[in-house]
Amino acid sequence: MNNYEGMFLLSPKLTDEALEKEIASIKGVLEKNEAKVEKIETLGKKALAYKIKKFKEGIYVLVNFKVKPSSIITVEKVFKLDESIVRTLIILKG
């Protein structure tokens, strides 16, 4: 298993309750694909450098997890289908 770090840019329109559900959904997708979630940190709502999908700001969530490299492609595909997730960046930590 490799260490990964995922940065999720979520829709700024999410309420606090919807944000918690979305974070639980992200964690659920990772765990369903045999990942071990180590840390989830909500960085809050921040302004974007440029508009993304007509949004000027977004809610940032940082997730550290361990998973097999073969599962990353599946996880990324699932996150692209989620409409509350504006952008996703998953990197391998050295």
Short mmCIF file of C-alpha atoms in Angstrom, two decimals:
data_model
loop_
_atom_site.label_atom_id
_atom_site.label_comp_id
_atom_site.label_asym_id
_atom_site.label_seq_id
_atom_site.Cartn_x
_atom_site.Cartn_y
_atom_site.Cartn_z
CA MET A 1 0.00 0.00 0.00
CA ASN A 2 1.21 3.49 -0.89
CA ASN A 3 0.60 6.79 0.89
CA TYR A 4 -1.56 9.26 -1.04
CA GLU A 5 -2.80 12.76 -0.45
CA GLY A 6 -6.08 13.91 -1.97
CA MET A 7 -7.15 17.53 -2.29
CA PHE A 8 -10.85 17.94 -2.97
CA LEU A 9 -12.41 21.21 -4.09
CA LEU A 10 -16.09 21.09 -3.16
CA SER A 11 -18.97 23.31 -4.23
CA PRO A 12 -19.23 26.49 -2.11
CA LYS A 13 -23.02 26.08 -2.12
CA LEU A 14 -22.85 23.14 0.32
CA THR A 15 -24.38 23.73 3.75
CA ASP A 16 -22.56 22.50 6.85
CA GLU A 17 -24.75 19.40 6.95
CA ALA A 18 -24.26 18.68 3.24
CA LEU A 19 -20.51 19.22 3.65
CA GLU A 20 -20.37 16.59 6.40
CA LYS A 21 -22.31 14.16 4.20
CA GLU A 22 -19.94 14.79 1.29
CA ILE A 23 -16.88 14.21 3.47
CA ALA A 24 -18.46 10.97 4.73
CA SER A 25 -19.13 10.02 1.10
CA ILE A 26 -15.49 10.63 0.15
CA LYS A 27 -14.35 8.53 3.10
CA GLY A 28 -16.86 5.81 2.17
CA VAL A 29 -15.64 5.63 -1.44
CA LEU A 30 -12.05 5.30 -0.27
CA GLU A 31 -12.86 2.61 2.29
CA LYS A 32 -14.98 0.70 -0.23
CA ASN A 33 -11.86 0.51 -2.41
CA GLU A 34 -9.80 -0.91 0.47
CA ALA A 35 -8.13 2.37 1.43
CA LYS A 36 -7.17 3.21 4.98
CA VAL A 37 -8.08 6.84 5.67
CA GLU A 38 -5.53 8.34 8.05
CA LYS A 39 -6.56 12.01 8.24
CA ILE A 40 -9.30 14.28 6.93
CA GLU A 41 -8.86 18.02 7.27
CA THR A 42 -11.36 20.66 6.16
CA LEU A 43 -9.41 23.76 5.13
CA GLY A 44 -12.51 25.90 4.68
CA LYS A 45 -13.92 28.10 1.94
CA LYS A 46 -11.33 30.01 -0.07
CA ALA A 47 -11.34 32.22 -3.16
CA LEU A 48 -10.18 30.63 -6.41
CA ALA A 49 -7.58 32.21 -8.70
CA TYR A 50 -10.00 31.78 -11.62
CA LYS A 51 -13.54 30.54 -12.11
CA ILE A 52 -14.04 26.79 -12.16
CA LYS A 53 -17.48 25.61 -13.29
CA LYS A 54 -18.79 29.16 -12.67
CA PHE A 55 -17.60 29.16 -9.02
CA LYS A 56 -15.39 31.96 -7.67
CA GLU A 57 -14.67 30.11 -4.42
CA GLY A 58 -14.66 26.56 -3.12
CA ILE A 59 -14.40 24.45 0.02
CA TYR A 60 -11.09 22.63 0.32
CA VAL A 61 -10.81 19.21 1.97
CA LEU A 62 -7.47 17.42 2.40
CA VAL A 63 -7.44 13.63 2.85
CA ASN A 64 -4.41 11.46 3.65
CA PHE A 65 -4.86 7.76 2.97
CA LYS A 66 -3.14 4.48 2.09
CA VAL A 67 -4.32 2.31 -0.77
CA LYS A 68 -3.06 -0.10 -3.41
CA PRO A 69 -1.96 1.69 -6.60
CA SER A 70 -4.39 -0.39 -8.65
CA SER A 71 -7.37 1.19 -6.82
CA ILE A 72 -6.48 4.82 -7.56
CA ILE A 73 -7.96 4.86 -11.08
CA THR A 74 -11.28 3.49 -9.82
CA VAL A 75 -11.40 6.03 -6.98
CA GLU A 76 -10.67 8.96 -9.30
CA LYS A 77 -13.43 7.89 -11.71
CA VAL A 78 -15.98 7.79 -8.88
CA PHE A 79 -14.97 11.26 -7.68
CA LYS A 80 -15.30 12.73 -11.20
CA LEU A 81 -18.94 11.61 -11.28
CA ASP A 82 -19.82 13.37 -8.02
CA GLU A 83 -21.38 16.75 -8.83
CA SER A 84 -20.51 18.28 -5.43
CA ILE A 85 -16.80 17.75 -6.12
CA VAL A 86 -15.59 20.51 -8.42
CA ARG A 87 -12.00 19.24 -8.74
CA THR A 88 -9.86 16.43 -7.35
CA LEU A 89 -6.11 16.07 -7.13
CA ILE A 90 -4.61 12.86 -5.78
CA ILE A 91 -0.83 12.61 -5.47
CA LEU A 92 1.55 9.91 -4.30
CA LYS A 93 3.43 10.96 -1.18
CA GLY A 94 7.07 9.98 -1.15
#
